[in-house]
CSV table of C-alpha atoms in Angstrom, one decimal:
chain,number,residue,atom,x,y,z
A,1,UNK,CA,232.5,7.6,251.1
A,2,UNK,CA,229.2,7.1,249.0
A,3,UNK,CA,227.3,7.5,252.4
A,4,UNK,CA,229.4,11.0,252.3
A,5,UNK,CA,228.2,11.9,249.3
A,6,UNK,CA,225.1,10.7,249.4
A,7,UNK,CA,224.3,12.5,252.4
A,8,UNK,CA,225.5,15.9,251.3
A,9,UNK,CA,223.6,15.9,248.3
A,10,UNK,CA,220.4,14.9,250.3
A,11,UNK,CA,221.1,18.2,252.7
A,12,UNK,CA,221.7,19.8,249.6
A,13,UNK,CA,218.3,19.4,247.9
A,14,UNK,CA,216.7,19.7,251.2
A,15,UNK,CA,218.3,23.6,250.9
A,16,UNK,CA,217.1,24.1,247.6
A,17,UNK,CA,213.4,22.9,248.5
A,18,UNK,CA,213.8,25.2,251.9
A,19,UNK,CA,214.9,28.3,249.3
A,20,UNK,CA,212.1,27.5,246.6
A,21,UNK,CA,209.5,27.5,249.5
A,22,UNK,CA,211.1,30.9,250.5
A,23,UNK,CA,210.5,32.1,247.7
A,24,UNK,CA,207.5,31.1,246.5
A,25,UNK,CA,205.8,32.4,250.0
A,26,UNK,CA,207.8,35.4,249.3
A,27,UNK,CA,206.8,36.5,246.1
A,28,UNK,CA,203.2,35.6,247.4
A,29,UNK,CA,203.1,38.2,249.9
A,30,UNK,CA,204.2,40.9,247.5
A,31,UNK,CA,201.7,39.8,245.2
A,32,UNK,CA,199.3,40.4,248.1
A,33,UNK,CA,200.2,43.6,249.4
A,34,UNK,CA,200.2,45.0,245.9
A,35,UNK,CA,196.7,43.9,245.0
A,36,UNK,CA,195.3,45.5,248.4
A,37,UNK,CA,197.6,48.8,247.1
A,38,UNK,CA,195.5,48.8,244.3
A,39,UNK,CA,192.9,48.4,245.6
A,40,UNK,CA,193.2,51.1,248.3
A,41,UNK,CA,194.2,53.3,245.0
A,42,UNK,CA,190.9,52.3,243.8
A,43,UNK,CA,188.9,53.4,246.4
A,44,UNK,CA,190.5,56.8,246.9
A,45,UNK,CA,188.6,59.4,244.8
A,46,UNK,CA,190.2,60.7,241.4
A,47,UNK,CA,191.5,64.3,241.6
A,48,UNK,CA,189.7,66.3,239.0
A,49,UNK,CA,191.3,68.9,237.6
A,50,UNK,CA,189.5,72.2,237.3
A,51,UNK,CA,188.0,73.0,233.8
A,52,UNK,CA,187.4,76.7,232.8
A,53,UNK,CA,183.7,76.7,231.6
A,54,UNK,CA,183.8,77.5,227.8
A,55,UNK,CA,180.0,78.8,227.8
A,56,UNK,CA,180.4,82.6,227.3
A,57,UNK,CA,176.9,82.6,229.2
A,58,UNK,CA,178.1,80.6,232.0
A,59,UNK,CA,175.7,78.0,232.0
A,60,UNK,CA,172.5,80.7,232.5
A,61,UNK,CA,169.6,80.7,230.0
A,62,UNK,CA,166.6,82.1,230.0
A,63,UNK,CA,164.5,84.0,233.1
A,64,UNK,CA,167.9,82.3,235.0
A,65,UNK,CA,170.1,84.7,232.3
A,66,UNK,CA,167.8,87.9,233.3
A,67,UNK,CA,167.7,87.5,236.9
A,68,UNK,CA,171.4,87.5,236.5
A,69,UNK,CA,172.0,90.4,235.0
A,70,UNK,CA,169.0,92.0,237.3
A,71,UNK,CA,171.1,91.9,239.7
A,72,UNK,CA,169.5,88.7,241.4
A,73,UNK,CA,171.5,85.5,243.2
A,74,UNK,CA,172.9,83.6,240.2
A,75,UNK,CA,174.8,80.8,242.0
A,76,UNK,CA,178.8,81.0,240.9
A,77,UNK,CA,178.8,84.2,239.5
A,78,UNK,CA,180.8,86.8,240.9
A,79,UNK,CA,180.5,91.1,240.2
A,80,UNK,CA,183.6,90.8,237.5
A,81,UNK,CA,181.5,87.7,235.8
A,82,UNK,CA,178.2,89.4,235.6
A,83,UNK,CA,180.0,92.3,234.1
A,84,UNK,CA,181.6,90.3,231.7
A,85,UNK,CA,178.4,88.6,230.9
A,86,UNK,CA,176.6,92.2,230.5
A,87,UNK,CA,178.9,93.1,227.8
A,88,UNK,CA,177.3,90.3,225.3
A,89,UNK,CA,173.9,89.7,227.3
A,90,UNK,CA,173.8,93.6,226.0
A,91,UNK,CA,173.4,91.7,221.8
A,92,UNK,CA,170.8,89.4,223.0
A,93,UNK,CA,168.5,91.6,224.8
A,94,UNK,CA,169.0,94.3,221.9
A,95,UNK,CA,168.3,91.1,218.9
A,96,UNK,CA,165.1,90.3,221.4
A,97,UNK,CA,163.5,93.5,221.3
A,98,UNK,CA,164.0,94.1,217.4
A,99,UNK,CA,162.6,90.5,217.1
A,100,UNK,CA,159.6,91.0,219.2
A,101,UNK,CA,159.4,94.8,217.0
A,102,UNK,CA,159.3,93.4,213.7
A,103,UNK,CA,157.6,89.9,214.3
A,104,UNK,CA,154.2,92.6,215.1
A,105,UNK,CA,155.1,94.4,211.9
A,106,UNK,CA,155.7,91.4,209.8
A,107,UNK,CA,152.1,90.1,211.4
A,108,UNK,CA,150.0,93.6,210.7
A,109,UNK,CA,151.2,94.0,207.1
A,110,UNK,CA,149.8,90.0,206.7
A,111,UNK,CA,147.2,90.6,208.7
A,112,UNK,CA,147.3,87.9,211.2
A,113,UNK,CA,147.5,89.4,214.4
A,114,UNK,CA,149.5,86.6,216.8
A,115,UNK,CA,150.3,86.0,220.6
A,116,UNK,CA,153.7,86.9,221.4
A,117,UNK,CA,156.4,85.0,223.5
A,118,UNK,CA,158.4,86.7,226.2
A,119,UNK,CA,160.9,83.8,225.2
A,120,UNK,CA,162.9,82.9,222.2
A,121,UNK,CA,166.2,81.6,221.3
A,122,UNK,CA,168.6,84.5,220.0
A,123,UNK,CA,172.0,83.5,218.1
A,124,UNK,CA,174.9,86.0,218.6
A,125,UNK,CA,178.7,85.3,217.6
A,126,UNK,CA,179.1,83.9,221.3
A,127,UNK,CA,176.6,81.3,220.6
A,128,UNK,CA,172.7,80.6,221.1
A,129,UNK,CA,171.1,81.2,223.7
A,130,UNK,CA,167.6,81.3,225.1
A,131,UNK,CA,166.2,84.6,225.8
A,132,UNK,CA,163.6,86.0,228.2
A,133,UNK,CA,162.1,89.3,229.3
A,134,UNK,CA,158.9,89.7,230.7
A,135,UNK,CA,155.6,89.2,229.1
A,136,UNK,CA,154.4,93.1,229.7
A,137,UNK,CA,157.2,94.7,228.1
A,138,UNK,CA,157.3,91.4,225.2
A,139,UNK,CA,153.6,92.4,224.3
A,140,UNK,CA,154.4,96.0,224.3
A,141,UNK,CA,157.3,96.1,221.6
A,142,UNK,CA,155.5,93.8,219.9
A,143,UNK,CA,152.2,95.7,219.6
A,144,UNK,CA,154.3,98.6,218.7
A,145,UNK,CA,155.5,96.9,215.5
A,146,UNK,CA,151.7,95.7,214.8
A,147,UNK,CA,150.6,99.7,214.9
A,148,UNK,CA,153.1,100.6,213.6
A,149,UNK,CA,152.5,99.0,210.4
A,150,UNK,CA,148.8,100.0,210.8
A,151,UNK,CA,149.5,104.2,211.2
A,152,UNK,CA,150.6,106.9,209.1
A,153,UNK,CA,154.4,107.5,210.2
A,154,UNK,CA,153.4,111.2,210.8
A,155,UNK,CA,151.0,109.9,214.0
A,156,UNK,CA,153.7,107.5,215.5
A,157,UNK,CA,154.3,109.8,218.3
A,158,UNK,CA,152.7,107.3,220.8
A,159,UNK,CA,153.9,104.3,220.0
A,160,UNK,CA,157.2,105.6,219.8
A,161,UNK,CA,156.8,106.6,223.4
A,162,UNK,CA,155.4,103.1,224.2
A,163,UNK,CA,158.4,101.7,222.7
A,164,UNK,CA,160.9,103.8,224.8
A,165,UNK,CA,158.8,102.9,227.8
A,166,UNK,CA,159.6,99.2,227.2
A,167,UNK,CA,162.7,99.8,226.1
A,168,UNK,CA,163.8,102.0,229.3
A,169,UNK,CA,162.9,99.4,231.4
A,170,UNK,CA,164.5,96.4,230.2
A,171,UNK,CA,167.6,98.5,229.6
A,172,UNK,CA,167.3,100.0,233.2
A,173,UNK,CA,166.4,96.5,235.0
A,174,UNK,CA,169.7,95.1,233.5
A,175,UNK,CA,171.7,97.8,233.7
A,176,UNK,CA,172.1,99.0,230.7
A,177,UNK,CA,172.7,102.6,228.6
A,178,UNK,CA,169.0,104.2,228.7
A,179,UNK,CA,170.5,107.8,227.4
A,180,UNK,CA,169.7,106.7,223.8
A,181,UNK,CA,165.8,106.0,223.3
A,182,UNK,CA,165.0,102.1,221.9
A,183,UNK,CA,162.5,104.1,219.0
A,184,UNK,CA,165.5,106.2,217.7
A,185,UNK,CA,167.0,103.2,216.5
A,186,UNK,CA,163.7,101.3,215.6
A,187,UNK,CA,161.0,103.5,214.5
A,188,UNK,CA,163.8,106.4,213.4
A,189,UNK,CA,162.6,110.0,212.8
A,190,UNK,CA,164.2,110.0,209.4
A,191,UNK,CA,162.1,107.0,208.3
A,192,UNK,CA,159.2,109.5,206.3
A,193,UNK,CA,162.4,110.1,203.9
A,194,UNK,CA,163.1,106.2,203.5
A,195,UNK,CA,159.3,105.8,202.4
A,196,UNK,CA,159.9,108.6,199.0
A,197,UNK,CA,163.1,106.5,198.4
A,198,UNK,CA,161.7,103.0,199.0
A,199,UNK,CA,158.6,103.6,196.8
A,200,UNK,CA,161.2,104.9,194.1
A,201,UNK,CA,163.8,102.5,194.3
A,202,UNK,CA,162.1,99.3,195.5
A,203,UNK,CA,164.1,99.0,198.7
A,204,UNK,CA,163.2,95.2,200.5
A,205,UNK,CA,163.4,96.8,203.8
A,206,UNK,CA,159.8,97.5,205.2
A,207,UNK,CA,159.2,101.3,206.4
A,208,UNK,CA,159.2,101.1,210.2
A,209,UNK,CA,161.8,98.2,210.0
A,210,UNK,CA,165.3,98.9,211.2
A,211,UNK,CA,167.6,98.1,208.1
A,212,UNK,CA,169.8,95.0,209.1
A,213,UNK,CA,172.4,97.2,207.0
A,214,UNK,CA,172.7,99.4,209.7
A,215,UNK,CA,174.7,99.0,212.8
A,216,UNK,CA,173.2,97.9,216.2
A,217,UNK,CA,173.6,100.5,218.6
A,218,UNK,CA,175.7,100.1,221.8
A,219,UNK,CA,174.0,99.6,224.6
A,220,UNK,CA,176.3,99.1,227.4
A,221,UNK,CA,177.9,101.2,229.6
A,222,UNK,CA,181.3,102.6,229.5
């Protein structure tokens, strides 16, 4: 009878080592296949999700932002995106060409004639962002603030016509309004009247200067 016994708890333990083995080599193999799951996971490239670019300029700056809105390849940006980007590009090219216009007046009334850059960084309400137009038309409006400092206002007839000039291009080249002329804003007709008043009163703005109090005139295009 204890040989019975004996025996039957001997084939039962055997069982239980059998099932421990079992399981052991089982829980291996899952161990196994999930580590090479991960690892497949791993290897597969993550999916990015599209971002909408928050740069109102789209990435473009400087003689890449004018040949865009020339009219020139500008990689990733479609017809409705340039026009989109012409409705602000229309505040920076109007801040550059006041800045070029008054950094020659500023210079002439200290006397200290300088070299002017066809590139600057302009700050609008989108943002900052580098500016460039090319060096002829850059000279120009700044030479006509220089003379214009220089000349009586009554003989400004030419270098308001050297103004439009410049002005009519860039306008033109980016496809902008050219029915309003860049010295009607800039070297106004009115401007003999500001001198009586400015002599009286003591205004800060400089005669030939366009009063920051003023409005900038819309350029684009309906």
């Amino acid at each position: 009878m204890d040989a019975l016994v004996n025996a039957l708890i001997a084939v039962g333990l055997l069982l239980i080592l059998v099932m421990v083995i079992y399981l052991i080599d089982k829980v291996n193999a899952i161990e196994k296949e999930t580590r090479k799951m991960m690892i497949t996971l791993g290897e597969k490239p993550a999916t990015t999700v599209p971002t909408v670019p928050t740069d109102p300029f789209m990435g473009l700056s400087g003689k890449k932002l004018w040949d865009a809105m020339t009219g020139r390849s500008a990689e990733g940006l479609d017809p409705d995106g340039r026009a989109n980007l012409r409705n602000i590009y229309q505040v920076v090219l109007t801040k550059h060409m006041e800045a070029l216009y008054q950094d020659g007046f500023k210079d002439a009334i200290r006397g200290l004639p300088g070299e002017p850059k066809n590139s600057r960084f302009i700050t609008t309400a989108k943002g900052q962002v580098e500016s460039w137009i090319p060096s002829a038309q850059a000279n120009a409006l700044y030479q006509c603030g220089f003379k214009a400092a220089e000349t009586p206002q009554s003989e400004w007839g030419p270098i308001r016509a050297s103004m439009d000039e410049a002005g009519l291009y860039l306008l033109g080249k980016t496809d902008l309004d050219t029915s309003s002329p860049l010295s009607d804003w800039l070297m106004p007709l009115s401007a003999s009247d500001s001198a009586m008043s400015s002599a009286e009163g003591g205004y800060d703005t400089p005669i030939g200067l366009p009063d920051a109090t003023k409005s900038t005139p819309k350029l684009n295009r309906l």
